[in-house]
Amino acid sequence: MARAKRRPDGRYGANVTIGKNQRKYVCANSPKELEEKILQLKLKLGKGIDIGTEHDTFDDWGQRWLAKKKHKVSEEWYTALAINYRKLTQIHGMPVSKLRAIDLEEVLDDLAEQHYSARVIKAVRDIAMGVMQMCVDNRVIEYNPFAAAETPKADPKKKNNRRALTDEEQRWIRETPHRAQLSAMIMMYAGLRRGELLALQWTDIDLEACTITISRTVKFDNSDHPVIKSGGKTDNATRVVYIPQRLVNFLKQQPRTSLYVVSTVKGRLMSASAWRSLWDTYIKDLNIKYGNFGNIIGKDGKPMVHPKSKIRPGGVPIVIPRFTAHWLRHTYISLLYMSGVDVLTAAKQAGHSDIKTTMEIYTHLDASHVKKNIDKLDEYLEECMQSVCKNINNTAV
């Protein structure tokens, strides 16, 4: 291993040879973490991955992909490609080496929520796949992570990948301390979109009036860095959200260490990659604490033993749902429905530009609610039948 040196800031660093007359500086919080990073670096080198491109963004390669297409397709087709490529703005600034399937799924979920057709959603997915495959072909990354991305159904009447969290999953969020818990609680009990959450300031929250005022949002245009824009995703997104007492009580206990409610450890606006990193650690920690590993067979052919909570989850399979901001927002709307809030009020609270969006969710939830009650009827009738059979048997004896 390369010799590790402790830096003035307390971290550890070392230079690693990556080629002839080429070295790369690697740093970490501990000698063990540094050793692991160097090992991963050498594994990538052994597979022929170009280490020098690890910070290349999706847009860096997206522009190259578009440039190649320009000379291979008609002008009309190229224009359509460029238009649909811009729908991937959310991931333009992210390093391709850090992108995961869930990043593309969030973009596609946004398009489905805005009622884009299945054809457009597929076209956007194909573009993202093409860009990442170019990265694979040029040894920038080892594999195409978007190959595992699921495409949501464009028809809102059909089931899509988003759903409300179950009562048990909601309990996980309420009872598990984590840096991302504050974000999850606000999204679940106030229905904020990710961009609205990241732009939220403590002065926007009035705990006496039990309200949150939404007047700005964060966008990630052509870089990983956040840009605050006035207003919201739609005209209706600028709104006052009335929040439940449960969220009020939770917010009263939170320290106000920066201007922004959700920020980096230094109190700054969160970049797209910083948010993704925070959320990944949250899902992994919830996974270790609540995941059911009994059905997972380990390398030794035996059921996997539940990981210890203090062990970092590298290599541990994710066995809980990878819920996102969309799921939490869907949960919020479901809670409004279950508590009897009318659809017009729910649409205003959620900031939907078209009440049809809220109606579709309410209609779906209504059908689910009816089905659940009918299931209870089946259970009751079955219990009655068993009781009758038991009485007959006792009488016969």
Short mmCIF file of C-alpha atoms in Angstrom, two decimals:
data_model
loop_
_atom_site.label_atom_id
_atom_site.label_comp_id
_atom_site.label_asym_id
_atom_site.label_seq_id
_atom_site.Cartn_x
_atom_site.Cartn_y
_atom_site.Cartn_z
CA MET A 1 0.00 0.00 0.00
CA ALA A 2 1.11 3.59 -0.65
CA ARG A 3 2.45 5.32 2.44
CA ALA A 4 -0.31 7.18 4.27
CA LYS A 5 0.31 10.61 5.72
CA ARG A 6 -1.89 12.46 8.14
CA ARG A 7 -2.90 15.91 6.90
CA PRO A 8 -3.30 19.10 9.00
CA ASP A 9 -7.11 18.71 8.77
CA GLY A 10 -6.92 15.26 10.41
CA ARG A 11 -7.60 13.25 7.26
CA TYR A 12 -5.18 10.75 5.72
CA GLY A 13 -3.75 10.90 2.21
CA ALA A 14 -1.42 9.01 -0.10
CA ASN A 15 -0.17 9.19 -3.69
CA VAL A 16 -0.93 6.17 -5.85
CA THR A 17 0.78 5.34 -9.12
CA ILE A 18 -1.84 4.93 -11.86
CA GLY A 19 0.38 4.85 -14.92
CA LYS A 20 3.73 5.82 -16.33
CA ASN A 21 4.70 9.12 -14.71
CA GLN A 22 1.11 9.42 -13.44
CA ARG A 23 0.06 9.54 -9.83
CA LYS A 24 -3.25 10.16 -8.11
CA TYR A 25 -3.75 11.59 -4.65
CA VAL A 26 -6.30 9.74 -2.50
CA CYS A 27 -7.59 10.93 0.87
CA ALA A 28 -9.92 9.51 3.53
CA ASN A 29 -11.05 9.99 7.11
CA SER A 30 -9.08 7.01 8.48
CA PRO A 31 -6.20 4.71 7.45
CA LYS A 32 -8.66 1.84 6.98
CA GLU A 33 -10.91 3.91 4.71
CA LEU A 34 -7.85 5.09 2.78
CA GLU A 35 -6.72 1.50 2.27
CA GLU A 36 -10.16 0.56 0.94
CA LYS A 37 -10.19 3.54 -1.47
CA ILE A 38 -6.76 2.63 -2.81
CA LEU A 39 -7.86 -1.00 -3.26
CA GLN A 40 -10.94 0.10 -5.22
CA LEU A 41 -8.76 2.40 -7.32
CA LYS A 42 -6.40 -0.45 -8.20
CA LEU A 43 -9.31 -2.74 -9.06
CA LYS A 44 -10.59 -0.13 -11.52
CA LEU A 45 -7.12 0.21 -13.03
CA GLY A 46 -6.96 -3.55 -13.41
CA LYS A 47 -10.23 -3.50 -15.34
CA GLY A 48 -8.96 -0.79 -17.67
CA ILE A 49 -11.14 2.02 -16.30
CA ASP A 50 -9.80 5.48 -17.12
CA ILE A 51 -9.28 6.96 -13.65
CA GLY A 52 -8.64 10.41 -15.07
CA THR A 53 -12.28 10.70 -16.17
CA GLU A 54 -13.93 9.88 -12.84
CA HIS A 55 -15.10 13.48 -12.40
CA ASP A 56 -16.57 13.77 -15.92
CA THR A 57 -20.22 14.77 -15.70
CA PHE A 58 -23.18 13.31 -17.54
CA ASP A 59 -23.38 16.49 -19.60
CA ASP A 60 -19.69 16.20 -20.60
CA TRP A 61 -20.47 12.92 -22.32
CA GLY A 62 -24.02 13.89 -23.26
CA GLN A 63 -22.71 16.69 -25.47
CA ARG A 64 -20.31 14.24 -27.14
CA TRP A 65 -23.18 11.83 -27.69
CA LEU A 66 -25.30 14.55 -29.28
CA ALA A 67 -22.38 15.65 -31.47
CA LYS A 68 -22.04 12.11 -32.83
CA LYS A 69 -25.78 11.83 -33.46
CA LYS A 70 -25.83 15.13 -35.35
CA HIS A 71 -23.93 13.58 -38.24
CA LYS A 72 -25.92 10.34 -38.26
CA VAL A 73 -29.58 11.40 -38.12
CA SER A 74 -31.82 13.87 -39.88
CA GLU A 75 -32.07 17.46 -38.74
CA GLU A 76 -35.62 16.88 -37.46
CA TRP A 77 -34.57 13.81 -35.52
CA TYR A 78 -31.56 15.60 -34.04
CA THR A 79 -33.79 18.47 -32.88
CA ALA A 80 -36.08 15.98 -31.14
CA LEU A 81 -33.07 14.33 -29.47
CA ALA A 82 -31.77 17.69 -28.24
CA ILE A 83 -35.19 18.62 -26.82
CA ASN A 84 -35.54 15.33 -24.97
CA TYR A 85 -31.92 15.48 -23.78
CA ARG A 86 -32.75 18.73 -21.96
CA LYS A 87 -35.33 16.79 -19.93
CA LEU A 88 -32.35 15.10 -18.25
CA THR A 89 -31.11 18.42 -16.83
CA GLN A 90 -31.50 17.08 -13.29
CA ILE A 91 -28.53 14.74 -13.78
CA HIS A 92 -26.43 16.85 -16.17
CA GLY A 93 -24.01 17.98 -13.48
CA MET A 94 -23.58 14.61 -11.79
CA PRO A 95 -20.34 12.63 -12.30
CA VAL A 96 -21.06 9.58 -14.46
CA SER A 97 -19.06 7.45 -12.03
CA LYS A 98 -21.56 8.28 -9.27
CA LEU A 99 -24.82 7.86 -11.20
CA ARG A 100 -27.18 5.05 -10.23
CA ALA A 101 -30.40 3.62 -11.63
CA ILE A 102 -32.46 5.54 -9.08
CA ASP A 103 -31.15 8.87 -10.42
CA LEU A 104 -32.68 8.18 -13.82
CA GLU A 105 -35.84 6.78 -12.26
CA GLU A 106 -36.41 10.07 -10.41
CA VAL A 107 -36.19 11.98 -13.69
CA LEU A 108 -38.62 9.59 -15.39
CA ASP A 109 -40.99 9.77 -12.42
CA ASP A 110 -41.03 13.56 -12.79
CA LEU A 111 -41.96 13.22 -16.45
CA ALA A 112 -44.74 10.75 -15.66
CA GLU A 113 -46.12 13.13 -13.02
CA GLN A 114 -46.17 15.88 -15.64
CA HIS A 115 -48.20 13.58 -17.92
CA TYR A 116 -45.60 13.09 -20.62
CA SER A 117 -46.49 10.25 -22.97
CA ALA A 118 -44.96 6.79 -22.76
CA ARG A 119 -43.19 7.53 -26.05
CA VAL A 120 -41.45 10.62 -24.64
CA ILE A 121 -40.50 8.87 -21.40
CA LYS A 122 -39.01 5.98 -23.36
CA ALA A 123 -37.14 8.41 -25.63
CA VAL A 124 -35.58 10.16 -22.62
CA ARG A 125 -34.60 6.82 -21.09
CA ASP A 126 -33.04 5.69 -24.37
CA ILE A 127 -30.97 8.88 -24.56
CA ALA A 128 -29.71 8.42 -20.99
CA MET A 129 -28.90 4.79 -21.76
CA GLY A 130 -27.03 5.83 -24.92
CA VAL A 131 -24.90 8.41 -23.13
CA MET A 132 -23.94 5.99 -20.38
CA GLN A 133 -23.19 3.22 -22.88
CA MET A 134 -20.77 5.58 -24.60
CA CYS A 135 -19.06 5.98 -21.24
CA VAL A 136 -18.84 2.20 -20.89
CA ASP A 137 -17.41 1.84 -24.41
CA ASN A 138 -14.76 4.45 -23.60
CA ARG A 139 -13.83 2.82 -20.27
CA VAL A 140 -15.05 5.75 -18.20
CA ILE A 141 -17.27 3.42 -16.15
CA GLU A 142 -17.37 -0.35 -15.81
CA TYR A 143 -21.06 -0.94 -16.53
CA ASN A 144 -24.21 0.94 -17.48
CA PRO A 145 -26.18 1.57 -14.24
CA PHE A 146 -29.22 2.82 -16.15
CA ALA A 147 -29.82 -0.66 -17.55
CA ALA A 148 -31.52 -1.47 -14.24
CA ALA A 149 -33.71 1.67 -14.21
CA GLU A 150 -37.43 0.95 -14.25
CA THR A 151 -39.68 3.04 -16.46
CA PRO A 152 -42.89 4.35 -14.85
CA LYS A 153 -46.20 3.93 -16.59
CA ALA A 154 -47.30 7.09 -18.35
CA ASP A 155 -50.97 6.20 -17.86
CA PRO A 156 -51.84 7.43 -14.34
CA LYS A 157 -54.69 4.90 -14.14
CA LYS A 158 -52.16 2.10 -14.21
CA LYS A 159 -49.90 1.16 -11.35
CA ASN A 160 -46.48 2.80 -11.39
CA ASN A 161 -43.36 2.40 -9.31
CA ARG A 162 -44.30 5.04 -6.77
CA ARG A 163 -46.46 4.20 -3.81
CA ALA A 164 -47.22 5.46 -0.34
CA LEU A 165 -45.11 4.13 2.50
CA THR A 166 -46.78 1.56 4.72
CA ASP A 167 -47.51 2.32 8.39
CA GLU A 168 -44.43 0.28 9.29
CA GLU A 169 -42.18 2.19 6.86
CA GLN A 170 -43.52 5.50 8.17
CA ARG A 171 -42.57 4.35 11.67
CA TRP A 172 -38.99 3.74 10.46
CA ILE A 173 -38.74 7.41 9.51
CA ARG A 174 -40.25 8.70 12.75
CA GLU A 175 -38.09 6.54 15.02
CA THR A 176 -34.69 6.49 13.30
CA PRO A 177 -32.34 9.43 13.99
CA HIS A 178 -30.22 10.37 10.96
CA ARG A 179 -29.08 13.53 9.19
CA ALA A 180 -31.70 12.79 6.51
CA GLN A 181 -34.53 12.22 9.00
CA LEU A 182 -35.41 15.93 9.00
CA SER A 183 -35.77 15.88 5.21
CA ALA A 184 -37.86 12.72 5.26
CA MET A 185 -40.19 14.02 7.97
CA ILE A 186 -40.86 17.28 6.12
CA MET A 187 -41.48 15.54 2.79
CA MET A 188 -43.74 12.92 4.38
CA TYR A 189 -45.83 15.30 6.50
CA ALA A 190 -45.78 18.43 4.29
CA GLY A 191 -45.49 16.97 0.78
CA LEU A 192 -42.57 19.13 -0.32
CA ARG A 193 -40.72 18.30 -3.53
CA ARG A 194 -36.96 17.83 -3.26
CA GLY A 195 -36.20 21.22 -4.86
CA GLU A 196 -38.64 22.97 -2.50
CA LEU A 197 -37.08 21.25 0.50
CA LEU A 198 -33.49 22.17 -0.39
CA ALA A 199 -34.45 25.85 -0.84
CA LEU A 200 -36.43 25.96 2.42
CA GLN A 201 -35.21 28.41 5.07
CA TRP A 202 -36.07 28.37 8.76
CA THR A 203 -37.77 31.73 8.35
CA ASP A 204 -40.25 30.02 6.00
CA ILE A 205 -41.51 27.90 8.90
CA ASP A 206 -44.01 29.34 11.38
CA LEU A 207 -44.43 26.82 14.19
CA GLU A 208 -47.02 28.95 15.96
CA ALA A 209 -49.27 29.09 12.89
CA CYS A 210 -48.26 25.52 11.91
CA THR A 211 -47.34 26.56 8.36
CA ILE A 212 -44.54 26.27 5.83
CA THR A 213 -44.35 28.89 3.08
CA ILE A 214 -43.04 27.69 -0.28
CA SER A 215 -41.73 30.59 -2.38
CA ARG A 216 -38.55 29.27 -4.01
CA THR A 217 -37.02 26.08 -5.33
CA VAL A 218 -33.57 24.68 -6.08
CA LYS A 219 -32.68 23.68 -9.63
CA PHE A 220 -29.65 21.83 -10.92
CA ASP A 221 -29.18 23.26 -14.39
CA ASN A 222 -25.94 22.49 -16.19
CA SER A 223 -23.85 21.70 -13.14
CA ASP A 224 -23.92 19.79 -9.89
CA HIS A 225 -24.25 23.07 -8.01
CA PRO A 226 -27.67 24.27 -6.82
CA VAL A 227 -29.33 27.40 -8.14
CA ILE A 228 -32.21 29.01 -6.22
CA LYS A 229 -35.11 30.21 -8.34
CA SER A 230 -38.12 32.19 -7.21
CA GLY A 231 -41.46 30.45 -7.35
CA GLY A 232 -41.88 26.73 -7.73
CA LYS A 233 -42.11 23.94 -10.24
CA THR A 234 -45.50 25.33 -11.33
CA ASP A 235 -47.51 28.48 -10.58
CA ASN A 236 -49.48 26.53 -7.97
CA ALA A 237 -46.26 25.35 -6.30
CA THR A 238 -45.93 28.75 -4.55
CA ARG A 239 -48.14 28.10 -1.57
CA VAL A 240 -48.62 27.93 2.20
CA VAL A 241 -48.69 24.39 3.55
CA TYR A 242 -50.49 23.73 6.84
CA ILE A 243 -48.53 21.08 8.73
CA PRO A 244 -49.71 18.57 11.36
CA GLN A 245 -48.80 18.88 15.03
CA ARG A 246 -46.62 15.79 14.81
CA LEU A 247 -44.30 17.61 12.40
CA VAL A 248 -44.47 20.82 14.45
CA ASN A 249 -43.32 18.95 17.56
CA PHE A 250 -40.49 17.33 15.62
CA LEU A 251 -39.31 20.64 14.14
CA LYS A 252 -39.28 22.29 17.57
CA GLN A 253 -36.58 19.82 18.62
CA GLN A 254 -34.31 20.49 15.63
CA PRO A 255 -31.24 22.74 15.99
CA ARG A 256 -31.12 25.76 13.68
CA THR A 257 -27.44 25.86 12.78
CA SER A 258 -27.75 27.48 9.36
CA LEU A 259 -30.02 29.59 7.19
CA TYR A 260 -31.32 26.52 5.32
CA VAL A 261 -33.37 23.81 6.97
CA VAL A 262 -31.54 21.10 5.01
CA SER A 263 -27.92 21.92 4.25
CA THR A 264 -24.39 20.56 4.12
CA VAL A 265 -22.43 20.18 7.36
CA LYS A 266 -21.01 23.63 6.61
CA GLY A 267 -24.48 25.15 6.33
CA ARG A 268 -24.43 25.57 2.55
CA LEU A 269 -26.97 24.68 -0.12
CA MET A 270 -26.80 21.02 -1.02
CA SER A 271 -25.53 19.99 -4.44
CA ALA A 272 -27.21 17.14 -6.31
CA SER A 273 -24.39 14.76 -5.46
CA ALA A 274 -24.40 15.79 -1.78
CA TRP A 275 -28.13 15.11 -1.56
CA ARG A 276 -27.73 11.75 -3.27
CA SER A 277 -24.90 10.78 -0.92
CA LEU A 278 -26.96 11.78 2.14
CA TRP A 279 -29.98 9.84 0.94
CA ASP A 280 -27.91 6.75 0.07
CA THR A 281 -26.51 6.56 3.60
CA TYR A 282 -30.05 6.98 4.98
CA ILE A 283 -31.44 4.09 2.94
CA LYS A 284 -28.44 1.92 3.85
CA ASP A 285 -28.81 2.64 7.57
CA LEU A 286 -32.56 1.92 7.47
CA ASN A 287 -31.77 -1.22 5.50
CA ILE A 288 -29.38 -2.52 8.17
CA LYS A 289 -31.76 -1.64 11.01
CA TYR A 290 -35.04 -2.90 9.54
CA GLY A 291 -34.16 -5.11 6.56
CA ASN A 292 -35.18 -8.78 6.59
CA PHE A 293 -32.07 -10.69 5.58
CA GLY A 294 -33.53 -14.12 6.38
CA ASN A 295 -34.34 -14.81 2.73
CA ILE A 296 -30.87 -13.81 1.49
CA ILE A 297 -28.48 -16.69 0.90
CA GLY A 298 -24.85 -15.80 1.57
CA LYS A 299 -21.74 -16.98 -0.23
CA ASP A 300 -21.51 -19.92 2.15
CA GLY A 301 -24.94 -21.16 1.01
CA LYS A 302 -26.54 -20.30 4.36
CA PRO A 303 -29.16 -17.64 5.17
CA MET A 304 -27.49 -14.30 5.72
CA VAL A 305 -27.03 -13.19 9.31
CA HIS A 306 -28.49 -9.74 10.04
CA PRO A 307 -25.62 -7.23 9.82
CA LYS A 308 -24.62 -5.46 13.02
CA SER A 309 -25.96 -1.91 13.17
CA LYS A 310 -22.49 -0.38 13.63
CA ILE A 311 -21.05 -2.00 10.52
CA ARG A 312 -21.03 0.26 7.48
CA PRO A 313 -23.16 -1.34 4.76
CA GLY A 314 -20.60 -1.83 1.98
CA GLY A 315 -21.49 -5.08 0.26
CA VAL A 316 -24.72 -5.55 2.25
CA PRO A 317 -27.68 -6.09 -0.13
CA ILE A 318 -30.52 -3.56 0.00
CA VAL A 319 -33.60 -5.55 0.99
CA ILE A 320 -35.93 -2.65 1.86
CA PRO A 321 -37.64 -0.46 -0.76
CA ARG A 322 -35.41 2.38 -2.04
CA PHE A 323 -38.06 5.02 -1.43
CA THR A 324 -37.45 8.52 -2.76
CA ALA A 325 -38.89 12.01 -2.36
CA HIS A 326 -41.64 10.97 -4.79
CA TRP A 327 -42.71 8.15 -2.48
CA LEU A 328 -42.80 10.47 0.53
CA ARG A 329 -44.84 13.03 -1.37
CA HIS A 330 -47.22 10.26 -2.43
CA THR A 331 -47.41 9.22 1.24
CA TYR A 332 -48.36 12.77 2.21
CA ILE A 333 -51.21 12.87 -0.30
CA SER A 334 -52.34 9.43 0.89
CA LEU A 335 -52.42 10.67 4.48
CA LEU A 336 -54.55 13.63 3.38
CA TYR A 337 -56.97 11.21 1.72
CA MET A 338 -57.14 8.84 4.68
CA SER A 339 -57.80 11.76 7.07
CA GLY A 340 -60.75 12.94 4.96
CA VAL A 341 -59.22 16.08 3.39
CA ASP A 342 -61.18 17.00 0.24
CA VAL A 343 -59.44 16.81 -3.13
CA LEU A 344 -59.44 20.60 -3.75
CA THR A 345 -57.65 21.28 -0.47
CA ALA A 346 -55.26 18.39 -1.11
CA ALA A 347 -54.37 19.79 -4.55
CA LYS A 348 -53.57 23.21 -3.04
CA GLN A 349 -51.51 21.67 -0.25
CA ALA A 350 -49.53 19.51 -2.69
CA GLY A 351 -49.04 22.39 -5.14
CA HIS A 352 -50.47 20.50 -8.10
CA SER A 353 -50.99 22.67 -11.17
CA ASP A 354 -53.85 20.46 -12.33
CA ILE A 355 -56.42 19.03 -9.93
CA LYS A 356 -56.59 15.97 -12.22
CA THR A 357 -53.23 14.87 -10.82
CA THR A 358 -54.66 14.85 -7.29
CA MET A 359 -57.89 13.26 -8.49
CA GLU A 360 -56.00 10.39 -10.09
CA ILE A 361 -54.19 9.68 -6.82
CA TYR A 362 -57.40 9.97 -4.82
CA THR A 363 -59.24 7.68 -7.24
CA HIS A 364 -56.48 5.08 -7.01
CA LEU A 365 -56.47 5.31 -3.20
CA ASP A 366 -60.25 5.04 -3.11
CA ALA A 367 -60.12 1.83 -5.14
CA SER A 368 -57.41 0.46 -2.83
CA HIS A 369 -59.46 1.45 0.23
CA VAL A 370 -62.55 -0.33 -1.10
CA LYS A 371 -60.52 -3.45 -1.91
CA LYS A 372 -59.04 -3.45 1.59
CA ASN A 373 -62.50 -3.27 3.16
CA ILE A 374 -63.79 -6.08 0.93
CA ASP A 375 -60.82 -8.16 2.07
CA LYS A 376 -61.97 -7.55 5.64
CA LEU A 377 -65.40 -8.88 4.65
CA ASP A 378 -63.80 -12.04 3.28
CA GLU A 379 -61.86 -12.48 6.52
CA TYR A 380 -65.04 -12.00 8.57
CA LEU A 381 -67.01 -14.53 6.51
CA GLU A 382 -64.16 -17.03 6.79
CA GLU A 383 -64.09 -16.60 10.58
CA CYS A 384 -67.86 -17.09 10.71
CA MET A 385 -67.59 -20.29 8.66
CA GLN A 386 -64.87 -21.65 10.94
CA SER A 387 -66.95 -20.78 14.00
CA VAL A 388 -70.02 -22.59 12.58
CA CYS A 389 -67.94 -25.68 11.72
CA LYS A 390 -66.46 -25.69 15.23
CA ASN A 391 -69.94 -25.55 16.84
CA ILE A 392 -71.17 -28.39 14.60
CA ASN A 393 -68.20 -30.55 15.57
CA ASN A 394 -68.74 -29.84 19.29
CA THR A 395 -72.44 -30.71 18.99
CA ALA A 396 -71.64 -33.96 17.19
CA VAL A 397 -69.30 -35.02 20.00
#
